[in-house]
DNA sequence: CACTTGTTCTAGTAGCACTAGAACAACTAG
DNA sequence: CTAGTTGTTCTAGTGCTACTAGAACAAGTG
């Protein structure tokens, strides 16, 4: 899996990393048992501090998405169950509808957050 | 319109305010020409600094959602056009699907953000 | 004219994100 | 068993953002 971060995004780097793993798992690009890069390696290749990567991994552990063990690294714990196809279709449908109406991304996201609450 | 903020939410107060106005407009609870509370008043009732409220209003102005004029205050500029019913239905459909699969809110939001990019 | 309300400016405080380095503990592989 | 890997924990420092506070000002309202 390829990780990309944008230091100017305004979103914390560790949040960006965690988000990419969440999306990867949901899309099936990351499967149960698969190993994420060692924190030190990933930090090096992204030119970021180790602690930043570790914070992302710990967020994912708190969500139950990965397991962390010394010597073994970060391993994907939960793979998306059920048909994620419907979920992704719903995501696409919403994005399409928003584009059709010209609704700003921020508004759409706020509406979704409100609904998920 | 009733405004609520949560200082412990981790999200900036001015973002919370702006988000509520965006949602209100999209839902038709705020209509074109309607006036938002004066920044000083809203700041008082929320026990927040005036500058915080004004920052929210300025964000909304940058999005073209409200107009700001001295002496008159913040007025809703653009009302949602087209059938927002379909948009809100799509939002509900996505939230339902996520709940059915047990997908975390953060994952759903990340998926949507990715799709909106 | 008095009043309302956004605009702009200065200034200070608190917390978070990120970096840096080090020592340590658990696990893996040879 | 030994050496290497990798997460865990701790301390510490820097920079930026959010928020607060107070004041003077400008444009519009009634």
PDB file of C-alpha atoms (C1' of nucleotides) in Angstrom:
ATOM      1  CA  UNK A   1       0.000   0.000   0.000  1.00  0.00           C
ATOM      2  CA  UNK A   2       1.179   3.478  -0.869  1.00  0.00           C
ATOM      3  CA  UNK A   3       0.863   6.229   1.712  1.00  0.00           C
ATOM      4  CA  UNK A   4       0.640   9.882   0.865  1.00  0.00           C
ATOM      5  CA  UNK A   5       0.538  12.815   3.214  1.00  0.00           C
ATOM      6  CA  UNK A   6       0.101  16.511   2.712  1.00  0.00           C
ATOM      7  CA  UNK A   7       1.738  18.630   5.431  1.00  0.00           C
ATOM      8  CA  UNK A   8      -0.219  21.674   4.254  1.00  0.00           C
ATOM      9  CA  UNK A   9      -3.640  20.018   4.430  1.00  0.00           C
ATOM     10  CA  UNK A  10      -4.562  21.389   7.837  1.00  0.00           C
ATOM     11  CA  UNK A  11      -5.448  17.865   8.893  1.00  0.00           C
ATOM     12  CA  UNK A  12      -2.987  16.241  11.312  1.00  0.00           C
ATOM     13  CA  UNK A  13      -0.518  13.938   9.570  1.00  0.00           C
ATOM     14  CA  UNK A  14      -1.429  11.019  11.824  1.00  0.00           C
ATOM     15  CA  UNK A  15      -5.102  11.497  10.953  1.00  0.00           C
ATOM     16  CA  UNK A  16      -4.259  11.418   7.273  1.00  0.00           C
ATOM     17  CA  UNK A  17      -2.391   8.153   7.705  1.00  0.00           C
ATOM     18  CA  UNK A  18      -5.115   6.544   9.786  1.00  0.00           C
ATOM     19  CA  UNK A  19      -7.749   7.611   7.281  1.00  0.00           C
ATOM     20  CA  UNK A  20      -5.847   5.953   4.450  1.00  0.00           C
ATOM     21  CA  UNK A  21      -5.672   2.684   6.328  1.00  0.00           C
ATOM     22  CA  UNK A  22      -9.388   2.838   7.142  1.00  0.00           C
ATOM     23  CA  UNK A  23     -10.226   3.408   3.498  1.00  0.00           C
ATOM     24  CA  UNK A  24      -7.820   0.675   2.418  1.00  0.00           C
ATOM     25  CA  UNK A  25      -9.435  -1.841   4.741  1.00  0.00           C
ATOM     26  CA  UNK A  26     -12.930  -0.883   3.676  1.00  0.00           C
ATOM     27  CA  UNK A  27     -11.956  -1.281   0.043  1.00  0.00           C
ATOM     28  CA  UNK A  28     -10.368  -4.642   0.610  1.00  0.00           C
ATOM     29  CA  UNK A  29      -6.961  -3.366  -0.409  1.00  0.00           C
ATOM     30  CA  UNK A  30      -5.789  -4.365   3.041  1.00  0.00           C
ATOM     31  CA  UNK A  31      -6.781  -7.793   4.269  1.00  0.00           C
ATOM     32  CA  UNK A  32      -6.763  -9.455   7.675  1.00  0.00           C
ATOM     33  CA  UNK A  33      -3.302 -10.518   8.765  1.00  0.00           C
ATOM     34  CA  UNK A  34      -1.582  -8.173   6.358  1.00  0.00           C
ATOM     35  CA  UNK A  35       1.250  -6.239   7.853  1.00  0.00           C
ATOM     36  CA  UNK A  36       1.634  -2.494   7.738  1.00  0.00           C
ATOM     37  CA  UNK A  37       5.110  -1.020   7.301  1.00  0.00           C
ATOM     38  CA  UNK A  38       7.226  -0.761  10.422  1.00  0.00           C
ATOM     39  CA  UNK A  39       6.696   2.654  11.985  1.00  0.00           C
ATOM     40  CA  UNK A  40      10.365   3.570  11.644  1.00  0.00           C
ATOM     41  CA  UNK A  41      10.413   2.591   7.965  1.00  0.00           C
ATOM     42  CA  UNK A  42       7.239   4.440   7.095  1.00  0.00           C
ATOM     43  CA  UNK A  43       8.389   7.497   9.008  1.00  0.00           C
ATOM     44  CA  UNK A  44      11.634   7.454   7.047  1.00  0.00           C
ATOM     45  CA  UNK A  45       9.993   7.114   3.647  1.00  0.00           C
ATOM     46  CA  UNK A  46       7.469   9.854   4.408  1.00  0.00           C
ATOM     47  CA  UNK A  47      10.113  12.068   5.965  1.00  0.00           C
ATOM     48  CA  UNK A  48       8.134  12.261   9.139  1.00  0.00           C
ATOM     49  CA  UNK A  49       8.826  11.523  12.766  1.00  0.00           C
ATOM     50  CA  UNK A  50       8.349   7.991  14.118  1.00  0.00           C
ATOM     51  CA  UNK A  51       6.005   9.206  16.804  1.00  0.00           C
ATOM     52  CA  UNK A  52       3.672  10.632  14.199  1.00  0.00           C
ATOM     53  CA  UNK A  53       3.308   7.253  12.486  1.00  0.00           C
ATOM     54  CA  UNK A  54       2.952   5.475  15.809  1.00  0.00           C
ATOM     55  CA  UNK A  55       0.164   7.826  16.798  1.00  0.00           C
ATOM     56  CA  UNK A  56      -1.694   6.889  13.635  1.00  0.00           C
ATOM     57  CA  UNK A  57      -1.222   3.189  14.380  1.00  0.00           C
ATOM     58  CA  UNK A  58      -2.460   3.681  17.932  1.00  0.00           C
ATOM     59  CA  UNK A  59      -5.580   5.434  16.667  1.00  0.00           C
ATOM     60  CA  UNK A  60      -6.266   2.446  14.443  1.00  0.00           C
ATOM     61  CA  UNK A  61      -5.698   0.086  17.345  1.00  0.00           C
ATOM     62  CA  UNK A  62      -8.203   2.042  19.422  1.00  0.00           C
ATOM     63  CA  UNK A  63     -10.687   1.492  16.598  1.00  0.00           C
ATOM     64  CA  UNK A  64      -9.900  -2.224  16.622  1.00  0.00           C
ATOM     65  CA  UNK A  65      -8.690  -2.131  13.035  1.00  0.00           C
ATOM     66  CA  UNK A  66      -5.100  -3.228  13.667  1.00  0.00           C
ATOM     67  CA  UNK A  67      -3.135  -5.082  16.297  1.00  0.00           C
ATOM     68  CA  UNK A  68       0.214  -3.835  17.486  1.00  0.00           C
ATOM     69  CA  UNK A  69       2.884  -6.165  18.830  1.00  0.00           C
ATOM     70  CA  UNK A  70       6.531  -5.498  19.403  1.00  0.00           C
ATOM     71  CA  UNK A  71       8.775  -7.342  17.047  1.00  0.00           C
ATOM     72  CA  UNK A  72       5.908  -8.094  14.704  1.00  0.00           C
ATOM     73  CA  UNK A  73       4.585  -4.645  13.877  1.00  0.00           C
ATOM     74  CA  UNK A  74       1.107  -3.488  12.965  1.00  0.00           C
ATOM     75  CA  UNK A  75      -1.170  -6.149  11.572  1.00  0.00           C
ATOM     76  CA  UNK A  76      -4.618  -5.639  10.086  1.00  0.00           C
ATOM     77  CA  UNK A  77      -7.119  -7.155  12.518  1.00  0.00           C
ATOM     78  CA  UNK A  78     -10.573  -6.600  11.127  1.00  0.00           C
ATOM     79  CA  UNK A  79     -11.428  -6.858   7.508  1.00  0.00           C
ATOM     80  CA  UNK A  80     -14.623  -5.262   6.312  1.00  0.00           C
ATOM     81  CA  UNK A  81     -17.450  -7.743   6.655  1.00  0.00           C
ATOM     82  CA  UNK A  82     -20.552  -7.983   4.524  1.00  0.00           C
ATOM     83  CA  UNK A  83     -20.933  -6.445   1.123  1.00  0.00           C
ATOM     84  CA  UNK A  84     -18.987  -3.244   1.179  1.00  0.00           C
ATOM     85  CA  UNK A  85     -20.065  -2.794  -2.414  1.00  0.00           C
ATOM     86  CA  UNK A  86     -23.362  -1.340  -1.252  1.00  0.00           C
ATOM     87  CA  UNK A  87     -21.561   1.012   1.090  1.00  0.00           C
ATOM     88  CA  UNK A  88     -19.260   2.282  -1.626  1.00  0.00           C
ATOM     89  CA  UNK A  89     -22.173   2.619  -3.991  1.00  0.00           C
ATOM     90  CA  UNK A  90     -23.937   4.762  -1.408  1.00  0.00           C
ATOM     91  CA  UNK A  91     -20.829   6.906  -1.065  1.00  0.00           C
ATOM     92  CA  UNK A  92     -20.669   7.395  -4.813  1.00  0.00           C
ATOM     93  CA  UNK A  93     -24.379   8.129  -5.030  1.00  0.00           C
ATOM     94  CA  UNK A  94     -24.055  10.846  -2.402  1.00  0.00           C
ATOM     95  CA  UNK A  95     -21.023  12.410  -4.040  1.00  0.00           C
ATOM     96  CA  UNK A  96     -22.790  12.401  -7.406  1.00  0.00           C
ATOM     97  CA  UNK A  97     -25.894  14.013  -5.992  1.00  0.00           C
ATOM     98  CA  UNK A  98     -23.813  16.683  -4.275  1.00  0.00           C
ATOM     99  CA  UNK A  99     -21.971  17.416  -7.514  1.00  0.00           C
ATOM    100  CA  UNK A 100     -25.255  17.639  -9.385  1.00  0.00           C
ATOM    101  CA  UNK A 101     -26.577  20.259  -6.959  1.00  0.00           C
ATOM    102  CA  UNK A 102     -23.268  22.046  -6.635  1.00  0.00           C
ATOM    103  CA  UNK A 103     -23.289  21.489  -2.900  1.00  0.00           C
ATOM    104  CA  UNK A 104     -19.917  22.176  -1.321  1.00  0.00           C
ATOM    105  CA  UNK A 105     -17.935  19.242   0.089  1.00  0.00           C
ATOM    106  CA  UNK A 106     -17.992  20.879   3.505  1.00  0.00           C
ATOM    107  CA  UNK A 107     -21.759  21.036   3.533  1.00  0.00           C
ATOM    108  CA  UNK A 108     -22.100  17.431   2.435  1.00  0.00           C
ATOM    109  CA  UNK A 109     -19.682  16.271   5.093  1.00  0.00           C
ATOM    110  CA  UNK A 110     -21.473  18.311   7.754  1.00  0.00           C
ATOM    111  CA  UNK A 111     -24.795  16.780   6.730  1.00  0.00           C
ATOM    112  CA  UNK A 112     -23.317  13.297   6.943  1.00  0.00           C
ATOM    113  CA  UNK A 113     -21.718  13.947  10.315  1.00  0.00           C
ATOM    114  CA  UNK A 114     -25.028  15.181  11.634  1.00  0.00           C
ATOM    115  CA  UNK A 115     -26.767  12.070  10.355  1.00  0.00           C
ATOM    116  CA  UNK A 116     -24.157   9.727  11.798  1.00  0.00           C
ATOM    117  CA  UNK A 117     -24.494  11.309  15.224  1.00  0.00           C
TER     118      UNK A 117
ATOM    119  CA  UNK B   1     -32.179  28.945  14.760  1.00  0.00           C
ATOM    120  CA  UNK B   2     -30.557  27.417  17.810  1.00  0.00           C
ATOM    121  CA  UNK B   3     -26.802  27.157  17.920  1.00  0.00           C
ATOM    122  CA  UNK B   4     -24.934  24.616  19.988  1.00  0.00           C
ATOM    123  CA  UNK B   5     -21.230  24.257  20.465  1.00  0.00           C
ATOM    124  CA  UNK B   6     -19.072  21.745  22.258  1.00  0.00           C
ATOM    125  CA  UNK B   7     -15.738  23.176  23.447  1.00  0.00           C
ATOM    126  CA  UNK B   8     -14.434  19.633  24.043  1.00  0.00           C
ATOM    127  CA  UNK B   9     -15.223  18.363  20.559  1.00  0.00           C
ATOM    128  CA  UNK B  10     -11.726  18.845  19.180  1.00  0.00           C
ATOM    129  CA  UNK B  11     -13.268  20.720  16.270  1.00  0.00           C
ATOM    130  CA  UNK B  12     -12.752  24.495  16.291  1.00  0.00           C
ATOM    131  CA  UNK B  13     -15.736  26.397  17.660  1.00  0.00           C
ATOM    132  CA  UNK B  14     -15.977  28.554  14.553  1.00  0.00           C
ATOM    133  CA  UNK B  15     -16.069  25.431  12.386  1.00  0.00           C
ATOM    134  CA  UNK B  16     -18.892  24.043  14.478  1.00  0.00           C
ATOM    135  CA  UNK B  17     -20.873  27.228  14.027  1.00  0.00           C
ATOM    136  CA  UNK B  18     -20.250  27.412  10.292  1.00  0.00           C
ATOM    137  CA  UNK B  19     -21.226  23.767   9.891  1.00  0.00           C
ATOM    138  CA  UNK B  20     -24.551  24.370  11.626  1.00  0.00           C
ATOM    139  CA  UNK B  21     -25.381  27.225   9.300  1.00  0.00           C
ATOM    140  CA  UNK B  22     -24.435  25.142   6.256  1.00  0.00           C
ATOM    141  CA  UNK B  23     -26.696  22.335   7.402  1.00  0.00           C
ATOM    142  CA  UNK B  24     -29.474  24.777   8.235  1.00  0.00           C
ATOM    143  CA  UNK B  25     -29.347  26.297   4.776  1.00  0.00           C
ATOM    144  CA  UNK B  26     -29.277  22.925   3.072  1.00  0.00           C
ATOM    145  CA  UNK B  27     -32.291  21.822   5.072  1.00  0.00           C
ATOM    146  CA  UNK B  28     -34.226  24.952   4.290  1.00  0.00           C
ATOM    147  CA  UNK B  29     -34.345  25.967   7.947  1.00  0.00           C
ATOM    148  CA  UNK B  30     -32.536  29.123   6.902  1.00  0.00           C
ATOM    149  CA  UNK B  31     -33.865  30.950   3.871  1.00  0.00           C
ATOM    150  CA  UNK B  32     -32.479  33.652   1.642  1.00  0.00           C
ATOM    151  CA  UNK B  33     -32.587  37.069   3.274  1.00  0.00           C
ATOM    152  CA  UNK B  34     -32.910  35.663   6.755  1.00  0.00           C
ATOM    153  CA  UNK B  35     -30.683  37.306   9.277  1.00  0.00           C
ATOM    154  CA  UNK B  36     -28.268  35.512  11.556  1.00  0.00           C
ATOM    155  CA  UNK B  37     -27.812  36.769  15.116  1.00  0.00           C
ATOM    156  CA  UNK B  38     -25.453  39.702  15.541  1.00  0.00           C
ATOM    157  CA  UNK B  39     -21.991  38.401  16.285  1.00  0.00           C
ATOM    158  CA  UNK B  40     -21.865  40.141  19.656  1.00  0.00           C
ATOM    159  CA  UNK B  41     -25.212  38.698  20.685  1.00  0.00           C
ATOM    160  CA  UNK B  42     -24.426  35.158  19.605  1.00  0.00           C
ATOM    161  CA  UNK B  43     -21.034  35.330  21.277  1.00  0.00           C
ATOM    162  CA  UNK B  44     -22.703  36.423  24.487  1.00  0.00           C
ATOM    163  CA  UNK B  45     -25.338  33.705  24.475  1.00  0.00           C
ATOM    164  CA  UNK B  46     -22.786  31.002  23.665  1.00  0.00           C
ATOM    165  CA  UNK B  47     -20.305  32.406  26.177  1.00  0.00           C
ATOM    166  CA  UNK B  48     -17.703  32.709  23.476  1.00  0.00           C
ATOM    167  CA  UNK B  49     -15.573  35.526  22.141  1.00  0.00           C
ATOM    168  CA  UNK B  50     -16.942  37.803  19.415  1.00  0.00           C
ATOM    169  CA  UNK B  51     -13.978  37.066  17.189  1.00  0.00           C
ATOM    170  CA  UNK B  52     -14.804  33.379  17.222  1.00  0.00           C
ATOM    171  CA  UNK B  53     -18.306  34.005  15.910  1.00  0.00           C
ATOM    172  CA  UNK B  54     -17.048  36.507  13.361  1.00  0.00           C
ATOM    173  CA  UNK B  55     -14.549  33.972  12.077  1.00  0.00           C
ATOM    174  CA  UNK B  56     -17.402  31.546  11.477  1.00  0.00           C
ATOM    175  CA  UNK B  57     -19.370  34.213   9.623  1.00  0.00           C
ATOM    176  CA  UNK B  58     -16.347  35.046   7.505  1.00  0.00           C
ATOM    177  CA  UNK B  59     -15.899  31.400   6.566  1.00  0.00           C
ATOM    178  CA  UNK B  60     -19.499  31.336   5.415  1.00  0.00           C
ATOM    179  CA  UNK B  61     -18.992  34.528   3.451  1.00  0.00           C
ATOM    180  CA  UNK B  62     -15.978  32.955   1.723  1.00  0.00           C
ATOM    181  CA  UNK B  63     -18.287  30.103   0.722  1.00  0.00           C
ATOM    182  CA  UNK B  64     -20.808  32.594  -0.605  1.00  0.00           C
ATOM    183  CA  UNK B  65     -23.463  31.413   1.808  1.00  0.00           C
ATOM    184  CA  UNK B  66     -23.960  34.668   3.682  1.00  0.00           C
ATOM    185  CA  UNK B  67     -23.403  38.361   3.129  1.00  0.00           C
ATOM    186  CA  UNK B  68     -21.909  40.551   5.813  1.00  0.00           C
ATOM    187  CA  UNK B  69     -22.690  44.242   6.073  1.00  0.00           C
ATOM    188  CA  UNK B  70     -22.049  46.602   8.911  1.00  0.00           C
ATOM    189  CA  UNK B  71     -25.146  47.772  10.654  1.00  0.00           C
ATOM    190  CA  UNK B  72     -27.208  45.018   9.064  1.00  0.00           C
ATOM    191  CA  UNK B  73     -25.381  41.895  10.183  1.00  0.00           C
ATOM    192  CA  UNK B  74     -25.057  38.509   8.507  1.00  0.00           C
ATOM    193  CA  UNK B  75     -27.734  37.667   5.993  1.00  0.00           C
ATOM    194  CA  UNK B  76     -28.267  34.333   4.261  1.00  0.00           C
ATOM    195  CA  UNK B  77     -27.334  34.815   0.623  1.00  0.00           C
ATOM    196  CA  UNK B  78     -27.773  31.531  -1.144  1.00  0.00           C
ATOM    197  CA  UNK B  79     -30.542  29.117  -0.459  1.00  0.00           C
ATOM    198  CA  UNK B  80     -30.127  25.546  -1.566  1.00  0.00           C
ATOM    199  CA  UNK B  81     -31.338  25.195  -5.133  1.00  0.00           C
ATOM    200  CA  UNK B  82     -32.860  22.154  -6.741  1.00  0.00           C
ATOM    201  CA  UNK B  83     -34.335  19.262  -4.851  1.00  0.00           C
ATOM    202  CA  UNK B  84     -32.302  18.887  -1.739  1.00  0.00           C
ATOM    203  CA  UNK B  85     -34.621  16.026  -0.851  1.00  0.00           C
ATOM    204  CA  UNK B  86     -32.574  13.686  -3.027  1.00  0.00           C
ATOM    205  CA  UNK B  87     -29.378  14.865  -1.373  1.00  0.00           C
ATOM    206  CA  UNK B  88     -30.701  14.275   2.086  1.00  0.00           C
ATOM    207  CA  UNK B  89     -32.049  10.907   1.047  1.00  0.00           C
ATOM    208  CA  UNK B  90     -28.593   9.970  -0.186  1.00  0.00           C
ATOM    209  CA  UNK B  91     -27.122  11.068   3.121  1.00  0.00           C
ATOM    210  CA  UNK B  92     -29.600   8.936   5.028  1.00  0.00           C
ATOM    211  CA  UNK B  93     -29.032   5.970   2.728  1.00  0.00           C
ATOM    212  CA  UNK B  94     -25.302   6.135   3.339  1.00  0.00           C
ATOM    213  CA  UNK B  95     -25.676   6.451   7.102  1.00  0.00           C
ATOM    214  CA  UNK B  96     -28.085   3.508   7.141  1.00  0.00           C
ATOM    215  CA  UNK B  97     -25.764   1.344   5.094  1.00  0.00           C
ATOM    216  CA  UNK B  98     -22.857   2.204   7.380  1.00  0.00           C
ATOM    217  CA  UNK B  99     -24.896   1.347  10.447  1.00  0.00           C
ATOM    218  CA  UNK B 100     -25.946  -1.956   8.869  1.00  0.00           C
ATOM    219  CA  UNK B 101     -22.323  -2.923   8.291  1.00  0.00           C
ATOM    220  CA  UNK B 102     -21.100  -1.520  11.576  1.00  0.00           C
ATOM    221  CA  UNK B 103     -18.682   0.748   9.748  1.00  0.00           C
ATOM    222  CA  UNK B 104     -17.269   3.453  11.984  1.00  0.00           C
ATOM    223  CA  UNK B 105     -18.270   7.060  11.326  1.00  0.00           C
ATOM    224  CA  UNK B 106     -14.632   7.964  10.755  1.00  0.00           C
ATOM    225  CA  UNK B 107     -14.273   5.370   8.038  1.00  0.00           C
ATOM    226  CA  UNK B 108     -17.457   6.494   6.311  1.00  0.00           C
ATOM    227  CA  UNK B 109     -16.378  10.109   6.414  1.00  0.00           C
ATOM    228  CA  UNK B 110     -12.939   9.233   5.071  1.00  0.00           C
ATOM    229  CA  UNK B 111     -14.514   7.293   2.207  1.00  0.00           C
ATOM    230  CA  UNK B 112     -16.737  10.240   1.370  1.00  0.00           C
ATOM    231  CA  UNK B 113     -13.884  12.733   1.545  1.00  0.00           C
ATOM    232  CA  UNK B 114     -11.885  10.567  -0.802  1.00  0.00           C
ATOM    233  CA  UNK B 115     -14.795  10.396  -3.229  1.00  0.00           C
ATOM    234  CA  UNK B 116     -15.412  14.139  -3.098  1.00  0.00           C
ATOM    235  CA  UNK B 117     -11.766  14.883  -3.923  1.00  0.00           C
TER     236      UNK B 117
ATOM    237  C1'  DC C   1     -28.061  62.053  15.205  1.00  0.00           C
ATOM    238  C1'  DA C   2     -27.720  57.842  18.147  1.00  0.00           C
ATOM    239  C1'  DC C   3     -27.296  53.127  17.575  1.00  0.00           C
ATOM    240  C1'  DT C   4     -26.111  48.815  15.563  1.00  0.00           C
ATOM    241  C1'  DT C   5     -22.867  45.783  13.622  1.00  0.00           C
ATOM    242  C1'  DG C   6     -19.055  44.182  10.957  1.00  0.00           C
ATOM    243  C1'  DT C   7     -13.746  45.364  10.237  1.00  0.00           C
ATOM    244  C1'  DT C   8      -9.248  45.791  11.701  1.00  0.00           C
ATOM    245  C1'  DC C   9      -5.399  45.901  14.967  1.00  0.00           C
ATOM    246  C1'  DT C  10      -2.688  44.573  18.857  1.00  0.00           C
ATOM    247  C1'  DA C  11      -1.629  41.261  22.393  1.00  0.00           C
ATOM    248  C1'  DG C  12      -1.617  37.504  25.390  1.00  0.00           C
ATOM    249  C1'  DT C  13      -2.542  32.424  26.816  1.00  0.00           C
ATOM    250  C1'  DA C  14      -3.249  27.476  26.242  1.00  0.00           C
ATOM    251  C1'  DG C  15      -3.097  23.427  23.844  1.00  0.00           C
ATOM    252  C1'  DC C  16      -1.891  20.503  20.008  1.00  0.00           C
ATOM    253  C1'  DA C  17       1.062  18.743  16.301  1.00  0.00           C
ATOM    254  C1'  DC C  18       5.402  17.612  15.255  1.00  0.00           C
ATOM    255  C1'  DT C  19      10.116  16.776  16.028  1.00  0.00           C
ATOM    256  C1'  DA C  20      14.132  14.636  18.563  1.00  0.00           C
ATOM    257  C1'  DG C  21      16.602  11.369  21.211  1.00  0.00           C
ATOM    258  C1'  DA C  22      16.935   7.778  24.349  1.00  0.00           C
ATOM    259  C1'  DA C  23      16.117   3.644  27.069  1.00  0.00           C
ATOM    260  C1'  DC C  24      13.235  -0.276  27.364  1.00  0.00           C
ATOM    261  C1'  DA C  25      10.319  -4.672  26.556  1.00  0.00           C
ATOM    262  C1'  DA C  26       8.441  -8.175  23.740  1.00  0.00           C
ATOM    263  C1'  DC C  27       8.759 -10.713  19.870  1.00  0.00           C
ATOM    264  C1'  DT C  28      11.172 -12.987  15.584  1.00  0.00           C
ATOM    265  C1'  DA C  29      14.611 -15.401  13.153  1.00  0.00           C
ATOM    266  C1'  DG C  30      18.933 -17.675  12.648  1.00  0.00           C
TER     267       DG C  30
ATOM    268  C1'  DC D   1      20.876 -18.420  23.026  1.00  0.00           C
ATOM    269  C1'  DT D   2      21.852 -14.370  20.361  1.00  0.00           C
ATOM    270  C1'  DA D   3      21.122 -10.547  17.411  1.00  0.00           C
ATOM    271  C1'  DG D   4      17.907  -7.861  15.253  1.00  0.00           C
ATOM    272  C1'  DT D   5      13.261  -5.956  14.822  1.00  0.00           C
ATOM    273  C1'  DT D   6       9.583  -3.214  16.425  1.00  0.00           C
ATOM    274  C1'  DG D   7       6.275  -1.193  19.465  1.00  0.00           C
ATOM    275  C1'  DT D   8       6.190   1.362  24.305  1.00  0.00           C
ATOM    276  C1'  DT D   9       7.302   4.930  27.261  1.00  0.00           C
ATOM    277  C1'  DC D  10       9.574   9.181  28.803  1.00  0.00           C
ATOM    278  C1'  DT D  11      11.479  13.697  28.514  1.00  0.00           C
ATOM    279  C1'  DA D  12      11.904  17.988  26.066  1.00  0.00           C
ATOM    280  C1'  DG D  13      11.628  21.586  22.838  1.00  0.00           C
ATOM    281  C1'  DT D  14       9.513  24.356  18.873  1.00  0.00           C
ATOM    282  C1'  DG D  15       5.889  26.390  16.060  1.00  0.00           C
ATOM    283  C1'  DC D  16       1.296  27.110  14.905  1.00  0.00           C
ATOM    284  C1'  DT D  17      -3.615  27.516  15.767  1.00  0.00           C
ATOM    285  C1'  DA D  18      -7.646  28.495  18.564  1.00  0.00           C
ATOM    286  C1'  DC D  19      -9.434  31.399  21.692  1.00  0.00           C
ATOM    287  C1'  DT D  20      -9.720  35.314  24.533  1.00  0.00           C
ATOM    288  C1'  DA D  21      -9.564  40.443  25.401  1.00  0.00           C
ATOM    289  C1'  DG D  22      -9.948  45.218  24.500  1.00  0.00           C
ATOM    290  C1'  DA D  23     -10.051  49.042  21.600  1.00  0.00           C
ATOM    291  C1'  DA D  24     -10.783  52.132  17.725  1.00  0.00           C
ATOM    292  C1'  DC D  25     -13.007  52.512  13.395  1.00  0.00           C
ATOM    293  C1'  DA D  26     -16.372  52.438   9.259  1.00  0.00           C
ATOM    294  C1'  DA D  27     -20.622  51.664   7.159  1.00  0.00           C
ATOM    295  C1'  DG D  28     -25.123  51.078   7.437  1.00  0.00           C
ATOM    296  C1'  DT D  29     -30.002  51.573  10.073  1.00  0.00           C
ATOM    297  C1'  DG D  30     -33.890  54.040  12.062  1.00  0.00           C
TER     298       DG D  30
END
